[in-house]
Short mmCIF file of C-alpha atoms in Angstrom, two decimals:
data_model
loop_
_atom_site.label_atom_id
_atom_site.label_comp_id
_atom_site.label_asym_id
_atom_site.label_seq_id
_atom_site.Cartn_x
_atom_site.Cartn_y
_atom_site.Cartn_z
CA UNK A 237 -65.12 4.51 -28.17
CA UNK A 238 -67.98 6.23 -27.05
CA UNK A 239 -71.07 7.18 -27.85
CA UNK A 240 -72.25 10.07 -30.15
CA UNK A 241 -75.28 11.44 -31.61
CA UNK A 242 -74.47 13.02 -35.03
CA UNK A 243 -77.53 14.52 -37.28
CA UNK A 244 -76.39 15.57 -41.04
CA UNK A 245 -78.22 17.66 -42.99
CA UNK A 246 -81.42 16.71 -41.18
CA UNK A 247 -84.74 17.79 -42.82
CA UNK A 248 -87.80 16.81 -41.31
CA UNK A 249 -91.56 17.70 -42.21
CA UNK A 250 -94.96 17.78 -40.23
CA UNK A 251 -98.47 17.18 -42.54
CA UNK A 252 -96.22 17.09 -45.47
CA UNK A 253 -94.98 20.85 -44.93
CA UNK A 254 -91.32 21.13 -44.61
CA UNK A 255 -90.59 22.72 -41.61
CA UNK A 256 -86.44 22.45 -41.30
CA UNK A 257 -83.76 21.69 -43.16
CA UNK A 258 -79.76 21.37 -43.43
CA UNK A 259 -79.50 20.65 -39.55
CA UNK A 260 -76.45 19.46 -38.26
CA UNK A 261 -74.89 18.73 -34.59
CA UNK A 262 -72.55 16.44 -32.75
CA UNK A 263 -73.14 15.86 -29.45
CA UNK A 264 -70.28 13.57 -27.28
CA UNK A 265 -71.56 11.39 -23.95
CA UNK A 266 -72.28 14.02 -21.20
CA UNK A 267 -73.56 16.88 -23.44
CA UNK A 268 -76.41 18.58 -23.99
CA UNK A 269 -78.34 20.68 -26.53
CA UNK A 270 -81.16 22.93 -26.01
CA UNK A 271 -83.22 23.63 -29.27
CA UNK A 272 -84.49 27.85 -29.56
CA UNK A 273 -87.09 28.85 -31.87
CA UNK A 274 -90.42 30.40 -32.33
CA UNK A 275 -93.81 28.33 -31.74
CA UNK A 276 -94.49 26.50 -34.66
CA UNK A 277 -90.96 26.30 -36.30
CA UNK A 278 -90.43 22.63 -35.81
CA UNK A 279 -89.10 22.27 -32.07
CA UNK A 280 -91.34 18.93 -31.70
CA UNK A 281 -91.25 17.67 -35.35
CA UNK A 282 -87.31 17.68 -35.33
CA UNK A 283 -87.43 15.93 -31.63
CA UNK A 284 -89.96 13.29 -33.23
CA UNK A 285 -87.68 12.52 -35.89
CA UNK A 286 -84.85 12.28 -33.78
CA UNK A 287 -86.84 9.78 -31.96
CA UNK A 288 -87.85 7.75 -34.79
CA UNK A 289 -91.20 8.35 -34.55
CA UNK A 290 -91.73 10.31 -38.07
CA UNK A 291 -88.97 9.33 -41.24
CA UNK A 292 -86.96 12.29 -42.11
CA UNK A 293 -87.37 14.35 -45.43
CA UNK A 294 -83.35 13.68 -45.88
CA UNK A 295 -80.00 13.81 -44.31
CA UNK A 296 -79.05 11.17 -41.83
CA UNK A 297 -79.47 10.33 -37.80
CA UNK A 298 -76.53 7.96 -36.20
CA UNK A 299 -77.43 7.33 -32.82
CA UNK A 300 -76.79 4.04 -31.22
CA UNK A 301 -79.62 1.62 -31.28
CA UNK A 302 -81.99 1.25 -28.62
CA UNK A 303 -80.52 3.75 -26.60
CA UNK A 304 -82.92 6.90 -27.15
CA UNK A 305 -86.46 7.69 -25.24
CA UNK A 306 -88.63 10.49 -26.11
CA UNK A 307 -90.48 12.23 -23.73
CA UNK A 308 -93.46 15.35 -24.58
CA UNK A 309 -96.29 16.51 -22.43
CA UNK A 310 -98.39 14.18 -22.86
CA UNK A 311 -96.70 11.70 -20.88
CA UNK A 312 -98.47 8.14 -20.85
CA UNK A 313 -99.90 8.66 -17.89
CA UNK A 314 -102.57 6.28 -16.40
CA UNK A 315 -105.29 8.05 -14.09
CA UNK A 316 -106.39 4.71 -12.51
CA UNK A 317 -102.55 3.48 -11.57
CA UNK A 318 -100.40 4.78 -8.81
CA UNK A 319 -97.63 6.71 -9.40
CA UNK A 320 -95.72 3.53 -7.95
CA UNK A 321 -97.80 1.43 -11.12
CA UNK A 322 -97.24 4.05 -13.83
CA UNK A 323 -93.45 3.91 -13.13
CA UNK A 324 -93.08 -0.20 -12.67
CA UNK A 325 -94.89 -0.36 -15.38
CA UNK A 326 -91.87 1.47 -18.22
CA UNK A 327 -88.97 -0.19 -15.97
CA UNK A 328 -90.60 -3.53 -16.80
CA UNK A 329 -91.25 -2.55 -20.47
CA UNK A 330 -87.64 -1.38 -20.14
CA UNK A 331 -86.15 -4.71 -18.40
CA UNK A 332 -84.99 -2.22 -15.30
CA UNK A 333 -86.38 -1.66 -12.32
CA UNK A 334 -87.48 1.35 -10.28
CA UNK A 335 -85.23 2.41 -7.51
CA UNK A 336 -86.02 4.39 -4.75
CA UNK A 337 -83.55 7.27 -5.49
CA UNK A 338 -85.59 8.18 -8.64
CA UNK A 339 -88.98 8.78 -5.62
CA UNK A 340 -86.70 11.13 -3.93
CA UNK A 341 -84.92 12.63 -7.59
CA UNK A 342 -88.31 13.86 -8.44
CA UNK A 343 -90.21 14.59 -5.07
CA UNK A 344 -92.54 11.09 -5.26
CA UNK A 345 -91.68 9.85 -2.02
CA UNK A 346 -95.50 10.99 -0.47
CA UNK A 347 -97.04 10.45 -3.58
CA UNK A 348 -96.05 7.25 -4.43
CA UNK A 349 -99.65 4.87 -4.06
CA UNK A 350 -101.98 7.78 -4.92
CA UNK A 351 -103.22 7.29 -7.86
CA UNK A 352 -102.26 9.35 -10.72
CA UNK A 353 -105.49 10.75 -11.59
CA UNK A 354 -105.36 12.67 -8.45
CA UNK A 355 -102.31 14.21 -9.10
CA UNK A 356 -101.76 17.72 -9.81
CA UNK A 357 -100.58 18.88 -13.17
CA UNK A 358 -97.24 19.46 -12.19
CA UNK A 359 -97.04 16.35 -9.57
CA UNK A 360 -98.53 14.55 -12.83
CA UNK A 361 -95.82 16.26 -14.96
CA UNK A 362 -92.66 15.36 -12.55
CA UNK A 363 -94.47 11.55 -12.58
CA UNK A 364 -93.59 11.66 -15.99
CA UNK A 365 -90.14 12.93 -16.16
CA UNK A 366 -89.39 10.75 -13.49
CA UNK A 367 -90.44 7.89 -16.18
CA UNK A 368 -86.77 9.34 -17.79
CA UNK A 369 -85.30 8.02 -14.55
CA UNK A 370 -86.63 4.54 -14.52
CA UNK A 371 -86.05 3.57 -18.32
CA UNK A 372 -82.45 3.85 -18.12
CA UNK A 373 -81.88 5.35 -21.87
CA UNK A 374 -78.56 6.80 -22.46
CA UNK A 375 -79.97 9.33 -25.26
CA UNK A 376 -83.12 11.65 -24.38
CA UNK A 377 -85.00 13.98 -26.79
CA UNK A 378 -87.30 15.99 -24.19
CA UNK A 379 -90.33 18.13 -25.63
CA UNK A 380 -90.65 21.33 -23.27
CA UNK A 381 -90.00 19.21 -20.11
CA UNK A 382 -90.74 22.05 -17.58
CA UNK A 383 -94.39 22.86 -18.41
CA UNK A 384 -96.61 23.26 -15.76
CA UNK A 385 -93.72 22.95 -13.03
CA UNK A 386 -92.67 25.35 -10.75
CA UNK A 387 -89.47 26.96 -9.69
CA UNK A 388 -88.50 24.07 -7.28
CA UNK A 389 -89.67 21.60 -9.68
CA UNK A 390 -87.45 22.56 -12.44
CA UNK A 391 -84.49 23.33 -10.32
CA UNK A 392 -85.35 19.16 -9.28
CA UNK A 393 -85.40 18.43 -13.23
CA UNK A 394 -82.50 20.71 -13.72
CA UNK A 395 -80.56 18.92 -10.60
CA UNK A 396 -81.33 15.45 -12.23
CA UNK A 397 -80.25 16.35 -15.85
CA UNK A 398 -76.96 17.28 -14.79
CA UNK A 399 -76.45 14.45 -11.91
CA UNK A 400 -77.93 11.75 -13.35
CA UNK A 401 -78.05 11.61 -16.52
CA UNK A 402 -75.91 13.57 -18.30
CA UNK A 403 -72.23 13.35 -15.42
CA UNK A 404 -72.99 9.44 -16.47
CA UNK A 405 -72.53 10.26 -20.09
CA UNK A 406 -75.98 10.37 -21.21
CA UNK A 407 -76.83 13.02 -24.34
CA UNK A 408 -80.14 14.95 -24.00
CA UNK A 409 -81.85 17.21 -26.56
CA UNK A 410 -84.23 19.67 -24.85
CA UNK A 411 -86.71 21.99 -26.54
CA UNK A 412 -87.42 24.56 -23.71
CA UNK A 413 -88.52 28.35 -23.73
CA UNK A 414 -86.81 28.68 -20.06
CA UNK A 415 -83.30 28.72 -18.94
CA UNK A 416 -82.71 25.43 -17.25
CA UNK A 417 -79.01 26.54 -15.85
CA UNK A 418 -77.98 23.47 -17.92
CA UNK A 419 -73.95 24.48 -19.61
CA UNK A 420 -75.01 23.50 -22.76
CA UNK A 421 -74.52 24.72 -26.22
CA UNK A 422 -78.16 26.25 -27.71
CA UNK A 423 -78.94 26.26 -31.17
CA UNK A 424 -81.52 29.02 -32.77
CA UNK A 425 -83.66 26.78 -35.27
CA UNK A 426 -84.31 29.87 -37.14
CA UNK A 427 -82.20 29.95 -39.53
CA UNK A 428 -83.15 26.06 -40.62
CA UNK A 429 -86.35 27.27 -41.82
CA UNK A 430 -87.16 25.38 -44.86
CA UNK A 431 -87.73 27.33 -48.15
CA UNK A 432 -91.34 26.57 -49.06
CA UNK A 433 -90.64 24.39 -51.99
CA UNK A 434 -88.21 21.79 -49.99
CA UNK A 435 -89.80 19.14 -51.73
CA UNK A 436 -92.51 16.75 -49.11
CA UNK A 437 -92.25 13.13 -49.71
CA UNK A 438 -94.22 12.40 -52.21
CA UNK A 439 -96.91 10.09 -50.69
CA UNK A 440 -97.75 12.39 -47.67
CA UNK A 441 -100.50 14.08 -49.49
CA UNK A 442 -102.10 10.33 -49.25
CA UNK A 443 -101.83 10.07 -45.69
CA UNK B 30 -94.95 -7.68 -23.07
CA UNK B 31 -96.41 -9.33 -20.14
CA UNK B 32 -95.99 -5.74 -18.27
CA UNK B 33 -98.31 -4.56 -20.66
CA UNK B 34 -100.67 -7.47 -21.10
CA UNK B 35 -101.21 -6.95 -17.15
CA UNK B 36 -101.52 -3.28 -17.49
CA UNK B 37 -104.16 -3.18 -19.29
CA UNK B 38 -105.79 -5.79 -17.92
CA UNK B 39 -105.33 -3.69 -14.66
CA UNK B 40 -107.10 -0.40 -16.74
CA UNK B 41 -109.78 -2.67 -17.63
CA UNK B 42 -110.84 -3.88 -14.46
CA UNK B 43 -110.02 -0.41 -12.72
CA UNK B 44 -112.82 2.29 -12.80
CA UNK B 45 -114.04 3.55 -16.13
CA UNK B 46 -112.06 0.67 -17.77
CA UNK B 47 -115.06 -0.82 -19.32
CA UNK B 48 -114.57 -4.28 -18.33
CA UNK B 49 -117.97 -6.34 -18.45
CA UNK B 50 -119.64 -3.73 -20.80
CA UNK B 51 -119.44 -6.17 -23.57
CA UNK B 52 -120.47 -8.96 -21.44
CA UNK B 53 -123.43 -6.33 -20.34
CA UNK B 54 -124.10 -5.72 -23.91
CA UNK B 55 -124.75 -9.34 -24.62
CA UNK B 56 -126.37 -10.41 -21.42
CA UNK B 57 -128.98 -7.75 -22.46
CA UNK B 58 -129.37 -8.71 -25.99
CA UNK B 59 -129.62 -12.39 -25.85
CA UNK B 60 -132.35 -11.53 -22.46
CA UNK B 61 -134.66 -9.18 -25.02
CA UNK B 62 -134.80 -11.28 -28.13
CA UNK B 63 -137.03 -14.04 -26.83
CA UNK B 64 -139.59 -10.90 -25.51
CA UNK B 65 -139.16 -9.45 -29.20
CA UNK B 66 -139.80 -12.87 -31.06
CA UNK B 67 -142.00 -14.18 -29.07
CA UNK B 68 -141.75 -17.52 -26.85
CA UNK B 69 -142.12 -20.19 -28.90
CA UNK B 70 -139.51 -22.72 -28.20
CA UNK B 71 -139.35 -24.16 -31.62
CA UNK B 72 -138.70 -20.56 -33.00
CA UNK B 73 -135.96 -19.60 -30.80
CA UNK B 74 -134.20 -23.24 -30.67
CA UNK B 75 -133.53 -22.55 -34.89
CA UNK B 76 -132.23 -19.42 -34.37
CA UNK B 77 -130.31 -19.90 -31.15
CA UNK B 78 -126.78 -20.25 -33.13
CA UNK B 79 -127.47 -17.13 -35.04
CA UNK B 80 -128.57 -14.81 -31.92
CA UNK B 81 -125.98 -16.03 -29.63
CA UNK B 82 -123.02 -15.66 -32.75
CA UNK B 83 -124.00 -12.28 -33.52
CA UNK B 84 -124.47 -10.65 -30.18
CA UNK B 85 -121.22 -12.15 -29.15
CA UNK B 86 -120.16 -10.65 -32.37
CA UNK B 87 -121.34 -7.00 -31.54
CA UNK B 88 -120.22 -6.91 -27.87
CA UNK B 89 -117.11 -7.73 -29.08
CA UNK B 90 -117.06 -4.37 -31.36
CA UNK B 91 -118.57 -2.56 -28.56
CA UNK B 92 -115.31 -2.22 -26.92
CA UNK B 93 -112.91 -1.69 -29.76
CA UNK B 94 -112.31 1.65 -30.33
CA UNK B 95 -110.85 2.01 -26.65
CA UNK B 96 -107.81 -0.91 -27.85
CA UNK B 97 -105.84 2.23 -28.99
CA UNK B 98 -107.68 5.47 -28.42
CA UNK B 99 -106.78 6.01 -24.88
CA UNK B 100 -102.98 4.98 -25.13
CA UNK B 101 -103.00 7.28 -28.41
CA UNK B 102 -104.23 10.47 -26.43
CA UNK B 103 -102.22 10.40 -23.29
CA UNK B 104 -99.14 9.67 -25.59
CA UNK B 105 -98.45 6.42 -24.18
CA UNK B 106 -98.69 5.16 -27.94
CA UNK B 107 -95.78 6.95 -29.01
CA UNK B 108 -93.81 6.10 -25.67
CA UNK B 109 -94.44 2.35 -26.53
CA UNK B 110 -93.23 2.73 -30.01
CA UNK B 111 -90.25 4.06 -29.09
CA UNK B 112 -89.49 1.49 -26.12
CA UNK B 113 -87.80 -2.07 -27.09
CA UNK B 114 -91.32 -3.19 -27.21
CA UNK B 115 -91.46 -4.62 -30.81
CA UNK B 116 -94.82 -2.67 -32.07
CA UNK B 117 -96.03 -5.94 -33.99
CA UNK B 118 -95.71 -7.74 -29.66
CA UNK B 119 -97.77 -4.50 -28.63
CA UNK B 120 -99.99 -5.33 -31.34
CA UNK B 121 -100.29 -8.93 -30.49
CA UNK B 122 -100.99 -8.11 -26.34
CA UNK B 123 -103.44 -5.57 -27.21
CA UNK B 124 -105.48 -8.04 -29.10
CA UNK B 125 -104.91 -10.56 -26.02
CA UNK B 126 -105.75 -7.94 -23.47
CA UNK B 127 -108.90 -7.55 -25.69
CA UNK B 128 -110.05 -11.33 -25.91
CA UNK B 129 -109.58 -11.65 -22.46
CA UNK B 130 -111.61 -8.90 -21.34
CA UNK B 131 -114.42 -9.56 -23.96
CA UNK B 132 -114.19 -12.98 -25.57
CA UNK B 133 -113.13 -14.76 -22.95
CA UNK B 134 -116.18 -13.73 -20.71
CA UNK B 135 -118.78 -13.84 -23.56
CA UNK B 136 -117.77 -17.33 -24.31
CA UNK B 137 -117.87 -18.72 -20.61
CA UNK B 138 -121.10 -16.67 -20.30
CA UNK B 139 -122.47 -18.21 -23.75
CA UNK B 140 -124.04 -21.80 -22.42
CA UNK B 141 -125.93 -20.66 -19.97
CA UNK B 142 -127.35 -17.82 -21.84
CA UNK B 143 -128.13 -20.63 -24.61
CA UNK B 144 -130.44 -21.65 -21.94
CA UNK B 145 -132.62 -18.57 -22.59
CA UNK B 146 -132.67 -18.98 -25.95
CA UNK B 147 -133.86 -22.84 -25.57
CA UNK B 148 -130.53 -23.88 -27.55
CA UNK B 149 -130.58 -27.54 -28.18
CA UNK B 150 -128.31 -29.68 -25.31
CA UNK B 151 -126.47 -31.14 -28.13
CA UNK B 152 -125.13 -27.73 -28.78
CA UNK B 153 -123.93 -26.19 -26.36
CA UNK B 154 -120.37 -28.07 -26.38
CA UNK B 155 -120.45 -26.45 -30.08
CA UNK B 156 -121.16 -23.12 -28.75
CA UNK B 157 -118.67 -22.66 -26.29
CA UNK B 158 -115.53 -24.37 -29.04
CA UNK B 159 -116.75 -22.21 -31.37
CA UNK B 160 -116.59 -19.25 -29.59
CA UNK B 161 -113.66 -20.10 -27.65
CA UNK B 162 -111.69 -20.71 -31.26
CA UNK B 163 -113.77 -17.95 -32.91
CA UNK B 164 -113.43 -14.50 -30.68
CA UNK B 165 -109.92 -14.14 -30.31
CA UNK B 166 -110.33 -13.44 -34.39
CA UNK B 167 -112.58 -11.12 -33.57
CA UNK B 168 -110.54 -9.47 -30.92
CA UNK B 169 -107.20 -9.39 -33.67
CA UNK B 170 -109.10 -8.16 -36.68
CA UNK B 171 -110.81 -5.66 -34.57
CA UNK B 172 -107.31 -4.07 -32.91
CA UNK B 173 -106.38 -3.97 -36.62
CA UNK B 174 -109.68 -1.75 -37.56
CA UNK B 175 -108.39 0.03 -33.91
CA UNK B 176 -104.96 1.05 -35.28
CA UNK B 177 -106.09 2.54 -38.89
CA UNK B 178 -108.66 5.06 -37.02
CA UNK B 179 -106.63 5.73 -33.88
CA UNK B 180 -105.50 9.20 -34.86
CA UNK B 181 -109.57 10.01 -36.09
CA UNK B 182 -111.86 11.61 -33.51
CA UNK B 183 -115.20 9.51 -33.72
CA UNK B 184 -113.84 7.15 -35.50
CA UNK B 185 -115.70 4.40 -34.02
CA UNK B 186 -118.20 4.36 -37.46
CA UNK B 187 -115.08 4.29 -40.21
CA UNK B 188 -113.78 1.51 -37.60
CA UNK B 189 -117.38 -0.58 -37.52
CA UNK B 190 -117.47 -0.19 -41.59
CA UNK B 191 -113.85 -1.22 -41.85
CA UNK B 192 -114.11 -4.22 -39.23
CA UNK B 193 -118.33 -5.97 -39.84
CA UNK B 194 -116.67 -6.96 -43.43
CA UNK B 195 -113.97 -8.71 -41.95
CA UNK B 196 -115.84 -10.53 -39.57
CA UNK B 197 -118.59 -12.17 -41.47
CA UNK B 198 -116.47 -15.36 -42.50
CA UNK B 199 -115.50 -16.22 -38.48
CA UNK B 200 -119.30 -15.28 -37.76
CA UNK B 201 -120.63 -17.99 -40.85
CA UNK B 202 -118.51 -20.43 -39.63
CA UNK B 203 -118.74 -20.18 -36.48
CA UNK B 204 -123.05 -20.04 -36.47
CA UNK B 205 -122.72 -22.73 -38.70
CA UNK B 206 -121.21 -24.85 -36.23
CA UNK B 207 -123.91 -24.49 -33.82
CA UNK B 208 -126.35 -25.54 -35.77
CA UNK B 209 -125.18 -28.20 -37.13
CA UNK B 210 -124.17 -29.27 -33.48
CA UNK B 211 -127.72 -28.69 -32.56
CA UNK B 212 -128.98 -30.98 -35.67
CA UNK B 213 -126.65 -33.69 -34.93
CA UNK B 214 -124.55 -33.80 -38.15
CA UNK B 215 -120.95 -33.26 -38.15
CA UNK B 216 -119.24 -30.47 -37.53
CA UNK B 217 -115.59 -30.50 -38.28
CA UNK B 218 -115.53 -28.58 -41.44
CA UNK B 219 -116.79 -25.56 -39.99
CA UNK B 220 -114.53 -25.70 -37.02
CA UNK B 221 -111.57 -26.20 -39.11
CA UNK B 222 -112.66 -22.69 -40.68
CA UNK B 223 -113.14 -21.04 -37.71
CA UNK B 224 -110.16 -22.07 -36.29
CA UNK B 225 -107.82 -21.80 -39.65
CA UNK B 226 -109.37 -17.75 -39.65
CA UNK B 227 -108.05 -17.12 -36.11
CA UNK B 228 -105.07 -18.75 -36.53
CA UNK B 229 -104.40 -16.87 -40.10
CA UNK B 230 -105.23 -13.65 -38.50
CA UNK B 231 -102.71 -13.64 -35.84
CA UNK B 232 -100.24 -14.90 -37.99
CA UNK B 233 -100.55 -11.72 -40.49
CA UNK B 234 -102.77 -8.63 -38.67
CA UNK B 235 -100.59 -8.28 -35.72
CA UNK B 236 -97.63 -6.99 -38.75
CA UNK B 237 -100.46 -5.05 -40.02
CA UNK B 238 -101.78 -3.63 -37.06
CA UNK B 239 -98.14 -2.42 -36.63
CA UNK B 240 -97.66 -0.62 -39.58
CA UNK B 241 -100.74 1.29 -39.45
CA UNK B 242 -99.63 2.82 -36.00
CA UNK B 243 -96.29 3.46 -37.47
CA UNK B 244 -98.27 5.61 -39.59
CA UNK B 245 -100.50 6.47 -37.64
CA UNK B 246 -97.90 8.06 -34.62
CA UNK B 247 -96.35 10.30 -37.49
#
């Protein structure tokens, strides 16, 4: 059988304000799902939760253990490690290793023992995603990937999406404003909008 | 968790890493006190322990607020929790990382610094145990204090007030040891404190610690 990420009647909150509600998908190995919306609507806070990283307000997540990685702009970058050190560093947190296809995937190869504080943002950016390459996660939740890269860059993200991860039946959920030329089913998070009252968790108030 | 145990030992000793600041820190202390109280040798013998306990003691909070901070704003926090890295292992290395960079120095760096402070010969056997069984506490309670004020800007004075508290039992005991090493009369109680507190603390803080970043990341 093979692997699927199903969210049910999702909700999910940020600072104790309900942002969404009542979200639902299915997504099979080898598909994809770019989140829409407006700044602010809950783009992040619903990736976050898919992640694990916040508890949901209600409804119900089944994704296969150990199998998801979130990714955002800020990246876990270290200034004072090479690029060759930031990424040996996740594969060994991982138990993988770093191969040298991912240096080419993501336009490394030169950059490989600067360090990473003398990076550009984008070079700095595509040091990150290339982190996605290295961990070997089957399920990724990616928080406006493309900032700060340029045409070539994304078409490189785009280019990996498709080849590597998701043709080898990986899942991704992407919250992007641009058009990655990915086939994948969008969804508008606009109407999830939580009514005002949705009801917090109780406790968040204390937190 | 040894990747991460030798990354950031790698930060620390990189530029800007702060390595040797605590050891800086209580280099310079333990150097100005005998200009402060004056020379006398029987003065500074009796309070020797004390000096050399709590500068060890504030070099060690010196560098605590950086356990988390850093790895909290570049995101690698959250990357971590989400990674098969068990939070409560992260917790556990980070403290490590910590003693090594901080404790470990300050307590080879003790004995001869006991020299300046005309510590008693008898003692300084007592002084480096004690410290060697006493700062890794320090380092564990202190990446606890870290994890409930990552998400605070300047939270380094909530983290101090949270932390001094905590630390006074490892700092009795382990001052306590000294002197009594320097007198001559038994020691063993003491010790058995100090080293019951460290081992208590990294039995239960490193859960701790990891709850408090769960909360913490959301």
């Amino acid at each position: 059988m093979g692997m699927e990420l199903v969210v049910t009647d999702l909700g999910c909150a940020r600072g104790g304000v309900p942002l969404l509600q009542g979200v639902n998908f299915r997504l099979h190995e080898g598909e994809a799902l770019v989140l829409r919306g407006a700044n602010g609507i809950g783009k992040t806070t619903l990736l976050r939760t898919l992640a694990g990283l916040q508890p949901p307000l209600g409804g119900t997540i089944d994704c296969p253990e150990d199998q998801s990685a979130y990714a955002s702009h800020a990246d876990g970058i270290k200034a004072q490690l090479t690029v060759r050190e930031n990424l040996d560093f996740w594969a060994s947190v991982h138990g993988t290793e770093v191969h040298e296809g991912v240096f080419q995937a993501f336009d490394l190869v030169e950059l490989r023992d600067r360090f990473a504080g003398t990076l550009s943002a984008g070079q700095k950016r595509r040091l990150g995603l290339a982190r996605l390459g290295v961990i070997g996660r089957k399920i990724l939740f990616l928080d406006e990937p493309t900032v700060s890269l340029d045409r070539f860059s994304v078409k490189l993200f785009a280019d990996f999406l498709k080849e590597q991860h998701l043709a080898k039946g990986g899942i991704a959920v992407i919250a992007t404003h641009i058009d990655l030329g990915l086939e994948a089913p969008e969804i508008d998070l606009e109407p999830f909008r939580a009514a005002y009252d949705a009801g917090g968790s109780s406790d968040e108030a204390f937190l | 968790m040894i990747a991460l145990l030798l990354r950031d030992l790698r930060l620390a000793v990189r530029a800007g890493g702060g390595f040797g600041l605590g050891l800086a820190f209580f280099l310079i202390v333990v150097v100005l006190v005998p200009f402060g109280v004056g020379p006398e040798a029987e003065i500074l013998s009796r309070i020797a322990p004390g000096i050399l306990w709590v500068a060890s003691l504030l070099a060690a909070l010196l560098s605590l607020d950086r356990i988390f901070a850093l790895d909290y704003e570049d995101g690698a926090l959250a990357l971590i929790a989400t990674s098969p890295l068990p939070l409560e292992g992260a917790a556990f290395v980070k403290a490590l990382a910590h003693w090594i960079t901080t404790g470990l120095p300050l307590t080879l760096a003790a004995p001869a610094l006991g020299f300046l402070l005309n510590l008693k010969p008898d003692a300084y056997w007592f002084l480096f145990i004690s410290l060697a069984l006493g700062t890794p506490a320090l380092s564990m309670i202190g990446t606890f204090g870290a994890a409930l004020t990552v998400g605070l800007r300047r939270g380094g004075l909530l983290m101090s007030l949270l932390v001094l508290p905590l630390y006074v039992p490892t700092l009795i005991f382990g001052a306590e040891t000294v002197r009594r090493g320097a007198e001559g009369l038994t020691t063993t109680t003491p010790l058995v404190m100090v080293a019951g507190i460290t081992a208590g603390v990294f039995a239960f803080l490193p859960f701790a610690t990891a709850a408090a970043l769960r909360i913490n990341l959301r």
